[in-house]
Every structure is written in C-alpha cells, then in structure tokens.
Amino acid sequence: MNRLQIGIIIVVLLAIIFGSTIVRLYTDWLWFDDLGYTSIFSKMIWARISLGLSLGALFFVIVYTNLLIARRLAPPPTRRYAGIEEELRARIGAIAEKGLGLLLFGGSLFVAFLVGVEAATHWDEWFKFANATSFGVADPQFGIDIGFYVFRLPFWNYLYGWLFFTLFAATVATAILHYADEGIDFFGNVPRFAPGVKAHLAILLALLFFLKAAGYKLMMFGLVTSPGEIFYGAGYTDIAARLPGLWILLFVAAIGGAAVLANIYRPGIWYAAGAVAGLIVVSFVVGAIYPAVLEQFIVKPNEFQKQRRYITRGIEYTRRAYRVDNIASRPFDYSRELAPEAISRNRAAIQNVRLWDYEPLKRAYRQLQELQQYYDFHDVDIDRYTIDGTYRQVMLSARELPGPPQAAQTWVNKYLRYTHGYGYAMSPVNEVNPEGMPVFFASDIPTVTRGGIELEVPQIYFGELTNDYVLVNTKRKEFDYPVGGADEETVYTAESGPVIGSLLRKLFFAIRFGDVNILLSEDLTASSRVLFRRNISERAQTIFPFLEFDSDPYLVTVDGKLYWFHDAYTSTNKYPYSEPVTFGFQATAARVNYIRNSVKLVTDAYTGKVQAFAFDPDDPIIRTYSKVFPGVFKPADEMPEDFRAHVRYPEDLFRIQALVYSRYHMTNPSTFYSGTDLWRLPEVASGNGAGERQLEPYYIITRLPESSIDEYVVIALLVRPEKHNMVAWMAAKCDPADYGKLIVYEFPRGELVFGPRQIMARTNQDTEISQQLTLWDQLGSNVVRGNLLAIPIENSILYIEPLYLESTTTQIPEFKRAIVALGNSIAMEPTLAEALAAVTGVSGLPAVAEAAEPTEAAPAPERRPTEAAPPPERPAAAPPEVAELTRRARQQFSRAEEAQRSGDWAEYGRQIDALKKTLQELEQQSRE
C-alpha cells in the first residue's frame, strides 16, 4: 500500500468521523447568521477550539515528554541468551521497540484528545474569567469582591483539577514505563532505581505535592459557599477548625514536596513515603477528626452564641443575592368585612376576577376553537390589554399546528405544506356566556377579533409545539386554513431562515436532517428557505446557552402581529453565604443561590427573529456577558412602548423570592435561629385525588392599599407552617412605571386570618355546598374545582373559587358556580355578583359580566394612570329579609334545574313548590 492510498484512507476516515460535525457546524453557522447572532456562535466555537486545543496539546506535551524521558532513561536490556536465539530476540525487540513507541504516541494523543474535548466544555467559565465584573460587595470573611467567587474561582478550580490530573497521569504512566523497562526493580521488597529514574519520579511527585498545596488555598475560598444545617456559608467550625486545618495542610504539602525532592539524594524512598503518609494522617486529623470534635463539644452546646455572627452573614447575603433586601414591608390592617365604598373604589379588581382557570379553559379551547383535528392549544397565557378603552385582564392561547393530519403524513405535507399554525383564542378572565362557556375577544378561523384587538399576520411558524423543520418559499403553496370544502393557501414572505441555495447546501441540510428528499425534491428552488429550531424554547436556549429560562413563555399581540415573550435569567451557585434553591425545568433543574431576571426575549411568531433586551443593567453577570458579546443585548429603553406594556414580572422568579423571603424576612439572628416566625407558600388539595399542590403565584388587576390607581401585579400568599393561617401576602408590580417593585403586607400578629387550606376545608364542610357538589359529581359528569384565589380589596381579603361541570364524554368544562368567602361568610352562587352579594349583604354591586352575551364586552371603568377615578354612587343596601329571600329563591331554582337534568321529577316538583312560596313571600315584602 503506497502513501497515496494511505492518505486517501485517512481522508475517508476523517470524513466519516468528523463529517457530521462539520455539517452541523456549517448549518448552525447559517442559522446564527440568519438571526444576526454570528458573534455569539463564532466566539463560542473559537473559545471551545482554543481551550480544547491548548489544554489538550499541553496535556500531550506533559505526558508524552515524560514518557520520552522515561524511554531515554531506560537501562539496556539484560542479556540472557547467546547465539542465534539472542540475535532473534534482539530483532524482535527492535520491532517491539518501534511498536511501543507508536503505542505511547498514539495512546498519549488519544487521551489528550479526550482531555481537549472535555476542556472545550468549560468555555463559559473561561468567558467569565476573562471578562470578570466587580459586584461592588466584598465577602465578609476574606474581604474579596464577590466577582472573584462568581467569575474567577470556578476557572481556577478547573485549571487546578486539570493540572492535577495531567501530572498524576504523567506520574503513573511514567512509573509503569520505568518498571516495564527495568528502570525500577525490587529486591527483598526494596526498590532499586536505574540512574536518573528516581530523580525523574521524585520531581513529578514533588510537583503533585506543591500543586496540592495550591489546591488547599483554593479550598479555603470554597468555605464561604459550603452548606450548613442552619445557614449557608462558613460557620464557626469552618473558621475555627477547617480554615486553620487547610493552612496546616498547605504547609505540610509544601514540606512534603521538599522532602520528596530531598529524597533524590538519599537512599531508599523513606522521605517520599513519609511525605505521603504524613499528608494522609494530617489530613484525617485536621480535616475530619478535629472539626468533628469541635462541632460536637464546643459548637453544639453553645450553638447560637458561636454561630450568631455567621447567621447574621447568611441572612444579609441571602437577602441581597435574591434581591429581597429591598422589599417594602407594610402592615395590613385586616378587616373581615367589605364596605360598599370599598367595592365601588375597586371596581377594576372586582371586574377582573379570574373565573377561568388555565386547565379548564385550555380544554374548552380545544373543544371549541381547535376546529380541525390537526390544530392544538398547548398552553393558556394570561396578560392585560386595553379593550375598548378599558384595562382588562385576558387569557389567550396560540392555535398551533404540530403537523399534518394523521391520514396525510406524507413528506410533502409534513415539511412543505402544513408549515404553520393560525391565530389564537382570547377570552376575558371574568366573562361567561349563558351556557357557561368562555366569551371570546379573538376566535375562529379566519380570526375574528373585537374590542380594538387587531390581527394582520395570524400565521404561527414559531411556537411551543413547532418541533420539526419546514421548507418554505417552494414551488408548492402552503396550507393556511380550511374554507368550506377547500383550503386557503399562502406563501411565506419573510426573508427569514437559511436559504437552501446551491446543491452543496442541499447536501449539507440533507445530511443534517438525515433526509435525502431534500436533495431529490423538485419543489425546492435556489430561493427556498429552511426553518428549523422553531420551538421558541429550544431557539432561545441555542442562541443564549449561558442563560436560564422561565418555564412559561407567553403570547402577545402587538400592532396586528404575534410575538412570544420569554423571561431569561442570569444565575450562579457561587454567591458567598447565600442559601441555594432549586430552579429550572425538572430535567435540567439546578441549585442556584443568586438569580436576576436580566433579559427579556421577544420572538416574532412569523419570522422567528429574536430580540434580547437587558432589563437589569446593574447585574454584574449580564454586564460580563455584554463585554463578551457586545451589542447583543439591547438596553431596556430601546424596547418599543407597545412591547413594554406587556412586560410582566416573571412568576418563576417571584416564586423563588417568596420562598426565600418566607424564611429570610427574619433579620434578627435569634429569631432566625429559633425559627419561631417561619412562613411558607400555602398548599391546597389538588382536586383530582393526587394529594396536595403548592398554590402558585397569580396575576391580578387590583388597587394596592396605598395606591389610587389600578395596577397589574403578581401576588403570592404566605401562611404559617402546620397552622395554615395566612400571615402575609406579597406583590410584585408589573406595569412599566413601578416595574419590579416588591411589597409585603403583613397581617396583625394577634388576629386569625384564614388561609387557603382553611377556606377550602370550610367550603367542604358546608352542608349545602358539599351536597350540591356530590350531586353534580355523578351521572356522567365531573366537578372541576378551579384555583382558589385571594383578592386583596383594600383591607379585606376576598377568596374566590370557580367551579366547573364537565361531561365525561364531551370534556367541555362549563362554568357553573362561584364560591366566595369573606371573613366568616361563605356562599356558592351561579354568578360571582350573586355570591358577592350573599357574603357582603350589598345589592347593586358592580357588574362583573360573567353572564355576558357572547357578542358584548362587559363594561369596566376607564383606567387612569395618574389619578383615581371618581367614586360612583354608593350602592344601596337591600333589606336583610329581601336579600335572604332572593338568595333562597336562586338556590331553589338552581336545585330544580339540577333535579330536572338528573331526571328526579319528584325533587323537581318539591323545589318548584318551594320556589313559588318564596316568590310569594318576596312579593309581599316588596309591597311592604
């Protein structure tokens, strides 16, 4: 086999091994270039290549150089044979010598390649190391800026680990080779070394000792992020025992290295063996025994006195890391009653009470608005819009198209024709039509909108269910939406997505997607485009792999176009003295102890273009990434006003802050240590027999106690563990003027305020309500209980829980009742207005429009951003007798309806007779 043939074989092998990587890199570059983020792609690739090549090559040089030295130091082989046999063995030895040389070279090169591949994964640590930004805050133990722990220390730790592994591998491989070459031999268990071998091994071992000394120094800095039982970070035992112990180990390691070097000039290996044994013994004594003894006999009997100083540090730095140190805490002068004047002043809060829950509404959308079997509603989002001049809270969901119908799963249909979803459904949170179904502000195909909502570009090429690539601008038109017995067709007009172009590009994309049809299809032209990574979460994570993302991107319509808003976070688990929490999706959840919502992403649902806005310019981590990728993150001031009107405080971050604050509102070390004022997020029954679930934060439009305007806020309830009574509620403002401002309202310490679990228990114990729910939950229907919401109205808390009735066959939830609790009063009525009247005893309440006709929007007050609306006329209180008779008549009529539906005609007759008597009494009262 000549050299040309060998060269061809090598090229083919390299193509087989690295061909897919080259294809992926090239097509990824086209994708990033189309989006305008080639700077991110090129810098990430360059950093990976640089780290991989440099550290891989350095590993090879260190290991292979030591192996070459070992070969040179090898003594000549011992002659044990004579004559022809000796000559034959010499020739075999020469061949083996060459083979061993190739083996050492190839083995070192292969391991170096693996080391380089692993090193390339640390590109993010290198970026932060090289572009570190000061936090402007020093850690309380060593007085070093926190930026050192977040940006520099992780890469130093990696370099230490890499170098230790490299030297250890070189030492072990060299020792084995020396032994194989008879450079090391044993006589009576006493090692003997060939000239130079002992010195060679001693130098390598000494370097490991000196490097270990540097490692002990790095471990000292790690103490400030060490876990503890009471708080996070270095405590009394860490500072009084482990820190001095690390200094002792540092000096012992350095002395051990010197002893190993001295052993070069001394017979035997006693100095080296003593150094290794000494380090192990000292490490065990000062690293394990002494800290354990100190903890058991000094710290635990006097724990608070010893740990007080460090508890204070943990409180201060945890509060700062999660930005709960600037939460405004205010008293909430709780009242069990709701005055008519308060209801009048808070019309917007009443008229924006969420009667539709996410899951029931999604099921209703799927039954009422999917319209075709190939559409799907993945998720329901909540937002606020100005509808007919009124500030309204709405729920909406994109009508996505995951793929063609099951009966039409051809290649053309899947990748060229069924390419996009169409429009969305939008409903007011508080409106129900007479059949118990949602009222729509946007619905149907083609999309019909009202209330000032516009939609000019309804096509959704990028969403939460768009997981396959599609080919657009081809000779074949795309399916847009069905019209009668025909299909409306369209052509993708955006200059978005990599152009297919030449035959070579076709080949690359065919290899990328493993689809030869891309090469063979006659429908593709030079101007055709390929849209891939269309899932908005995958798209965002690919562009910004150094950010964490919120679990709930939400759909927004602005100027007739559809966009996806996605909150992104910077985080670390290296913030000193801060307690970590679990954050992220279940599959990729991580422990972090510092987090900021530094970036807001906006993705065009038609073009897929992604814009990134930096919303926290004070965050040192995003400032570091802005130095790495200049111009990538636009200032928040550059976000259009129409976009800013839909920015909201992210629920995931708010949940974390509420969780942290539930413990770290205790700033007194003694109270924190004893845990006498612990709070928690409430848990309630899941409603489906699956145990309990945490009551999630939720968005509402309300007027905060000290405010005179209606605002969009996200709130969380906080309760006492085990007792479950409510102790506080927390709010984060979402509107642009005060965006991100956090407020906690604390209830009076000596007064019982029912929490969500207690309200649900009281509801279940109400005989009338429980009997009605039991009756409904039969005969082919299920009762679906919505999320229990606590709505602050001035100094009162109004609990509201919607109830739905769902047929087991159609699975279309119908809004059936509203349960309202105020103080000690609980009522379940067909409408929210009736339930409010029942618990407040006030008639003439503001219309909440839950029984609105499908074609009419509910009236609501105009929102004025700078001044309070003048209070309307005070509602008149109805006489108690009339209110009671009215309530009784509604209940009797409702029971009669249920008896009629269930076929219980005897009960139906009894309820009708009772209703007649009640109406007669009511007529008599009105005459009087």
PDB file of C-alpha atoms in Angstrom, residues 95-279:
ATOM      1  CA  ILE A  95      10.367  -4.324  16.235  1.00  0.00           C
ATOM      2  CA  ALA A  96       8.649  -4.234  19.632  1.00  0.00           C
ATOM      3  CA  GLU A  97      10.568  -1.056  20.443  1.00  0.00           C
ATOM      4  CA  LYS A  98       9.090   0.696  17.417  1.00  0.00           C
ATOM      5  CA  GLY A  99       5.637  -0.667  18.205  1.00  0.00           C
ATOM      6  CA  LEU A 100       5.888   0.521  21.794  1.00  0.00           C
ATOM      7  CA  GLY A 101       6.925   3.968  20.605  1.00  0.00           C
ATOM      8  CA  LEU A 102       3.886   4.189  18.340  1.00  0.00           C
ATOM      9  CA  LEU A 103       1.672   2.884  21.149  1.00  0.00           C
ATOM     10  CA  LEU A 104       2.956   5.530  23.573  1.00  0.00           C
ATOM     11  CA  PHE A 105       2.497   8.270  20.993  1.00  0.00           C
ATOM     12  CA  GLY A 106      -0.954   7.112  19.917  1.00  0.00           C
ATOM     13  CA  GLY A 107      -2.139   6.483  23.460  1.00  0.00           C
ATOM     14  CA  SER A 108      -0.970   9.907  24.641  1.00  0.00           C
ATOM     15  CA  LEU A 109      -2.577  11.548  21.634  1.00  0.00           C
ATOM     16  CA  PHE A 110      -5.908   9.739  22.199  1.00  0.00           C
ATOM     17  CA  VAL A 111      -6.101  10.636  25.893  1.00  0.00           C
ATOM     18  CA  ALA A 112      -5.072  14.210  25.047  1.00  0.00           C
ATOM     19  CA  PHE A 113      -7.935  14.348  22.542  1.00  0.00           C
ATOM     20  CA  LEU A 114     -10.408  13.273  25.244  1.00  0.00           C
ATOM     21  CA  VAL A 115      -8.962  15.823  27.654  1.00  0.00           C
ATOM     22  CA  GLY A 116      -9.279  18.523  24.985  1.00  0.00           C
ATOM     23  CA  VAL A 117     -12.899  17.617  24.287  1.00  0.00           C
ATOM     24  CA  GLU A 118     -13.690  17.879  27.998  1.00  0.00           C
ATOM     25  CA  ALA A 119     -11.773  21.145  28.281  1.00  0.00           C
ATOM     26  CA  ALA A 120     -13.827  22.646  25.450  1.00  0.00           C
ATOM     27  CA  THR A 121     -16.960  22.364  27.608  1.00  0.00           C
ATOM     28  CA  HIS A 122     -15.562  24.979  30.010  1.00  0.00           C
ATOM     29  CA  TRP A 123     -15.837  27.828  27.519  1.00  0.00           C
ATOM     30  CA  ASP A 124     -18.419  29.640  29.656  1.00  0.00           C
ATOM     31  CA  GLU A 125     -16.149  29.583  32.716  1.00  0.00           C
ATOM     32  CA  TRP A 126     -13.325  30.954  30.577  1.00  0.00           C
ATOM     33  CA  PHE A 127     -15.505  33.786  29.229  1.00  0.00           C
ATOM     34  CA  LYS A 128     -16.463  34.846  32.752  1.00  0.00           C
ATOM     35  CA  PHE A 129     -12.884  34.500  33.993  1.00  0.00           C
ATOM     36  CA  ALA A 130     -11.505  36.694  31.209  1.00  0.00           C
ATOM     37  CA  ASN A 131     -14.274  39.319  31.443  1.00  0.00           C
ATOM     38  CA  ALA A 132     -14.930  39.423  35.185  1.00  0.00           C
ATOM     39  CA  THR A 133     -17.003  42.289  36.581  1.00  0.00           C
ATOM     40  CA  SER A 134     -16.935  43.598  40.121  1.00  0.00           C
ATOM     41  CA  PHE A 135     -20.051  43.129  42.264  1.00  0.00           C
ATOM     42  CA  GLY A 136     -19.038  46.073  44.417  1.00  0.00           C
ATOM     43  CA  VAL A 137     -19.611  43.913  47.510  1.00  0.00           C
ATOM     44  CA  ALA A 138     -16.919  42.011  49.407  1.00  0.00           C
ATOM     45  CA  ASP A 139     -17.399  38.690  51.134  1.00  0.00           C
ATOM     46  CA  PRO A 140     -17.417  39.070  54.941  1.00  0.00           C
ATOM     47  CA  GLN A 141     -14.685  36.515  55.650  1.00  0.00           C
ATOM     48  CA  PHE A 142     -11.793  37.248  53.286  1.00  0.00           C
ATOM     49  CA  GLY A 143     -12.828  40.719  52.144  1.00  0.00           C
ATOM     50  CA  ILE A 144     -12.639  39.751  48.455  1.00  0.00           C
ATOM     51  CA  ASP A 145     -15.111  41.083  45.895  1.00  0.00           C
ATOM     52  CA  ILE A 146     -17.878  38.581  45.168  1.00  0.00           C
ATOM     53  CA  GLY A 147     -16.943  38.766  41.497  1.00  0.00           C
ATOM     54  CA  PHE A 148     -13.878  36.655  42.337  1.00  0.00           C
ATOM     55  CA  TYR A 149     -16.090  33.783  43.556  1.00  0.00           C
ATOM     56  CA  VAL A 150     -18.562  34.044  40.671  1.00  0.00           C
ATOM     57  CA  PHE A 151     -16.193  34.688  37.758  1.00  0.00           C
ATOM     58  CA  ARG A 152     -12.633  33.725  38.655  1.00  0.00           C
ATOM     59  CA  LEU A 153     -12.648  30.968  41.261  1.00  0.00           C
ATOM     60  CA  PRO A 154     -14.586  28.405  39.126  1.00  0.00           C
ATOM     61  CA  PHE A 155     -11.977  28.575  36.356  1.00  0.00           C
ATOM     62  CA  TRP A 156      -9.073  28.462  38.817  1.00  0.00           C
ATOM     63  CA  ASN A 157     -10.629  25.322  40.318  1.00  0.00           C
ATOM     64  CA  TYR A 158     -10.960  23.810  36.864  1.00  0.00           C
ATOM     65  CA  LEU A 159      -7.347  24.599  35.971  1.00  0.00           C
ATOM     66  CA  TYR A 160      -6.212  23.086  39.264  1.00  0.00           C
ATOM     67  CA  GLY A 161      -8.198  19.904  38.611  1.00  0.00           C
ATOM     68  CA  TRP A 162      -6.922  19.691  35.029  1.00  0.00           C
ATOM     69  CA  LEU A 163      -3.275  20.170  36.012  1.00  0.00           C
ATOM     70  CA  PHE A 164      -3.513  17.713  38.906  1.00  0.00           C
ATOM     71  CA  PHE A 165      -4.988  15.060  36.603  1.00  0.00           C
ATOM     72  CA  THR A 166      -2.326  15.768  33.989  1.00  0.00           C
ATOM     73  CA  LEU A 167       0.564  15.415  36.446  1.00  0.00           C
ATOM     74  CA  PHE A 168      -1.000  12.384  38.084  1.00  0.00           C
ATOM     75  CA  ALA A 169      -1.462  10.691  34.696  1.00  0.00           C
ATOM     76  CA  ALA A 170       2.116  11.529  33.742  1.00  0.00           C
ATOM     77  CA  THR A 171       3.433  10.174  37.056  1.00  0.00           C
ATOM     78  CA  VAL A 172       1.511   6.899  36.859  1.00  0.00           C
ATOM     79  CA  ALA A 173       2.302   6.314  33.170  1.00  0.00           C
ATOM     80  CA  THR A 174       5.961   7.132  33.691  1.00  0.00           C
ATOM     81  CA  ALA A 175       6.266   4.825  36.708  1.00  0.00           C
ATOM     82  CA  ILE A 176       4.679   1.945  34.759  1.00  0.00           C
ATOM     83  CA  LEU A 177       7.013   2.538  31.821  1.00  0.00           C
ATOM     84  CA  HIS A 178      10.083   2.695  34.076  1.00  0.00           C
ATOM     85  CA  TYR A 179       9.068  -0.590  35.630  1.00  0.00           C
ATOM     86  CA  ALA A 180       8.471  -2.205  32.229  1.00  0.00           C
ATOM     87  CA  ASP A 181      11.893  -1.008  31.046  1.00  0.00           C
ATOM     88  CA  GLU A 182      13.528  -2.417  34.184  1.00  0.00           C
ATOM     89  CA  GLY A 183      14.324   1.071  35.406  1.00  0.00           C
ATOM     90  CA  ILE A 184      12.698   0.046  38.660  1.00  0.00           C
ATOM     91  CA  ASP A 185      13.318  -3.300  40.239  1.00  0.00           C
ATOM     92  CA  PHE A 186      12.653  -4.821  43.631  1.00  0.00           C
ATOM     93  CA  PHE A 187      15.000  -6.863  45.778  1.00  0.00           C
ATOM     94  CA  GLY A 188      13.520  -8.071  49.024  1.00  0.00           C
ATOM     95  CA  ASN A 189      10.648  -5.526  48.733  1.00  0.00           C
ATOM     96  CA  VAL A 190      13.211  -2.742  48.481  1.00  0.00           C
ATOM     97  CA  PRO A 191      13.007  -0.737  45.239  1.00  0.00           C
ATOM     98  CA  ARG A 192      16.149  -0.044  43.251  1.00  0.00           C
ATOM     99  CA  PHE A 193      16.316   2.590  40.518  1.00  0.00           C
ATOM    100  CA  ALA A 194      18.354   2.931  37.374  1.00  0.00           C
ATOM    101  CA  PRO A 195      20.344   6.171  37.094  1.00  0.00           C
ATOM    102  CA  GLY A 196      18.043   9.189  36.695  1.00  0.00           C
ATOM    103  CA  VAL A 197      14.802   7.236  37.228  1.00  0.00           C
ATOM    104  CA  LYS A 198      14.446   8.088  40.895  1.00  0.00           C
ATOM    105  CA  ALA A 199      15.027  11.785  40.235  1.00  0.00           C
ATOM    106  CA  HIS A 200      12.504  11.757  37.411  1.00  0.00           C
ATOM    107  CA  LEU A 201       9.747  10.230  39.524  1.00  0.00           C
ATOM    108  CA  ALA A 202      10.629  12.370  42.547  1.00  0.00           C
ATOM    109  CA  ILE A 203      10.258  15.584  40.552  1.00  0.00           C
ATOM    110  CA  LEU A 204       6.821  14.546  39.295  1.00  0.00           C
ATOM    111  CA  LEU A 205       5.679  13.525  42.773  1.00  0.00           C
ATOM    112  CA  ALA A 206       7.016  16.756  44.273  1.00  0.00           C
ATOM    113  CA  LEU A 207       5.076  18.771  41.686  1.00  0.00           C
ATOM    114  CA  LEU A 208       1.917  16.963  42.783  1.00  0.00           C
ATOM    115  CA  PHE A 209       2.629  17.933  46.401  1.00  0.00           C
ATOM    116  CA  PHE A 210       3.195  21.596  45.509  1.00  0.00           C
ATOM    117  CA  LEU A 211       0.066  21.623  43.365  1.00  0.00           C
ATOM    118  CA  LYS A 212      -1.895  20.077  46.233  1.00  0.00           C
ATOM    119  CA  ALA A 213      -0.720  22.937  48.444  1.00  0.00           C
ATOM    120  CA  ALA A 214      -2.202  25.396  45.946  1.00  0.00           C
ATOM    121  CA  GLY A 215      -5.403  23.325  45.970  1.00  0.00           C
ATOM    122  CA  TYR A 216      -5.711  23.759  49.732  1.00  0.00           C
ATOM    123  CA  LYS A 217      -5.559  27.513  49.201  1.00  0.00           C
ATOM    124  CA  LEU A 218      -8.414  27.326  46.703  1.00  0.00           C
ATOM    125  CA  MET A 219     -10.396  25.172  49.150  1.00  0.00           C
ATOM    126  CA  MET A 220     -10.229  27.983  51.702  1.00  0.00           C
ATOM    127  CA  PHE A 221     -12.250  30.213  49.377  1.00  0.00           C
ATOM    128  CA  GLY A 222     -14.773  27.421  48.915  1.00  0.00           C
ATOM    129  CA  LEU A 223     -15.678  27.564  52.614  1.00  0.00           C
ATOM    130  CA  VAL A 224     -17.883  30.629  52.063  1.00  0.00           C
ATOM    131  CA  THR A 225     -20.197  28.586  49.828  1.00  0.00           C
ATOM    132  CA  SER A 226     -20.236  25.434  51.942  1.00  0.00           C
ATOM    133  CA  PRO A 227     -23.612  24.042  53.117  1.00  0.00           C
ATOM    134  CA  GLY A 228     -24.693  24.102  56.743  1.00  0.00           C
ATOM    135  CA  GLU A 229     -27.660  22.975  58.828  1.00  0.00           C
ATOM    136  CA  ILE A 230     -28.853  26.439  59.846  1.00  0.00           C
ATOM    137  CA  PHE A 231     -27.430  28.701  57.173  1.00  0.00           C
ATOM    138  CA  TYR A 232     -25.258  28.545  54.087  1.00  0.00           C
ATOM    139  CA  GLY A 233     -21.573  29.512  54.140  1.00  0.00           C
ATOM    140  CA  ALA A 234     -18.654  29.262  56.523  1.00  0.00           C
ATOM    141  CA  GLY A 235     -19.676  28.815  60.164  1.00  0.00           C
ATOM    142  CA  TYR A 236     -17.827  28.664  63.449  1.00  0.00           C
ATOM    143  CA  THR A 237     -16.364  25.195  62.829  1.00  0.00           C
ATOM    144  CA  ASP A 238     -15.277  26.173  59.320  1.00  0.00           C
ATOM    145  CA  ILE A 239     -13.434  29.267  60.520  1.00  0.00           C
ATOM    146  CA  ALA A 240     -12.096  27.903  63.818  1.00  0.00           C
ATOM    147  CA  ALA A 241     -11.154  24.396  62.620  1.00  0.00           C
ATOM    148  CA  ARG A 242     -11.293  23.809  58.886  1.00  0.00           C
ATOM    149  CA  LEU A 243      -9.637  27.070  57.830  1.00  0.00           C
ATOM    150  CA  PRO A 244      -6.612  26.621  60.154  1.00  0.00           C
ATOM    151  CA  GLY A 245      -6.578  22.962  59.123  1.00  0.00           C
ATOM    152  CA  LEU A 246      -6.278  23.935  55.460  1.00  0.00           C
ATOM    153  CA  TRP A 247      -3.352  26.240  56.294  1.00  0.00           C
ATOM    154  CA  ILE A 248      -1.677  23.349  58.124  1.00  0.00           C
ATOM    155  CA  LEU A 249      -2.292  21.025  55.169  1.00  0.00           C
ATOM    156  CA  LEU A 250      -0.913  23.648  52.806  1.00  0.00           C
ATOM    157  CA  PHE A 251       2.376  23.815  54.718  1.00  0.00           C
ATOM    158  CA  VAL A 252       2.505  20.026  55.179  1.00  0.00           C
ATOM    159  CA  ALA A 253       2.033  19.573  51.410  1.00  0.00           C
ATOM    160  CA  ALA A 254       4.751  22.113  50.639  1.00  0.00           C
ATOM    161  CA  ILE A 255       7.138  20.483  53.142  1.00  0.00           C
ATOM    162  CA  GLY A 256       6.213  17.072  51.725  1.00  0.00           C
ATOM    163  CA  GLY A 257       7.177  18.248  48.236  1.00  0.00           C
ATOM    164  CA  ALA A 258      10.522  19.457  49.518  1.00  0.00           C
ATOM    165  CA  ALA A 259      11.054  16.129  51.322  1.00  0.00           C
ATOM    166  CA  VAL A 260      10.388  14.217  48.102  1.00  0.00           C
ATOM    167  CA  LEU A 261      12.971  16.316  46.285  1.00  0.00           C
ATOM    168  CA  ALA A 262      15.456  15.749  49.107  1.00  0.00           C
ATOM    169  CA  ASN A 263      14.869  12.022  48.748  1.00  0.00           C
ATOM    170  CA  ILE A 264      16.681  12.178  45.399  1.00  0.00           C
ATOM    171  CA  TYR A 265      19.946  12.446  47.296  1.00  0.00           C
ATOM    172  CA  ARG A 266      19.070   9.926  49.988  1.00  0.00           C
ATOM    173  CA  PRO A 267      18.966   6.151  49.638  1.00  0.00           C
ATOM    174  CA  GLY A 268      15.601   4.428  49.584  1.00  0.00           C
ATOM    175  CA  ILE A 269      12.220   6.144  49.363  1.00  0.00           C
ATOM    176  CA  TRP A 270      11.600   6.800  53.043  1.00  0.00           C
ATOM    177  CA  TYR A 271      11.358  10.579  52.690  1.00  0.00           C
ATOM    178  CA  ALA A 272       8.790  10.287  49.891  1.00  0.00           C
ATOM    179  CA  ALA A 273       6.797   7.577  51.681  1.00  0.00           C
ATOM    180  CA  GLY A 274       6.857   9.625  54.870  1.00  0.00           C
ATOM    181  CA  ALA A 275       5.609  12.703  52.989  1.00  0.00           C
ATOM    182  CA  VAL A 276       2.648  10.795  51.509  1.00  0.00           C
ATOM    183  CA  ALA A 277       1.788   9.083  54.807  1.00  0.00           C
ATOM    184  CA  GLY A 278       2.198  12.316  56.742  1.00  0.00           C
ATOM    185  CA  LEU A 279      -0.157  14.232  54.449  1.00  0.00           C
TER     186      LEU A 279
END
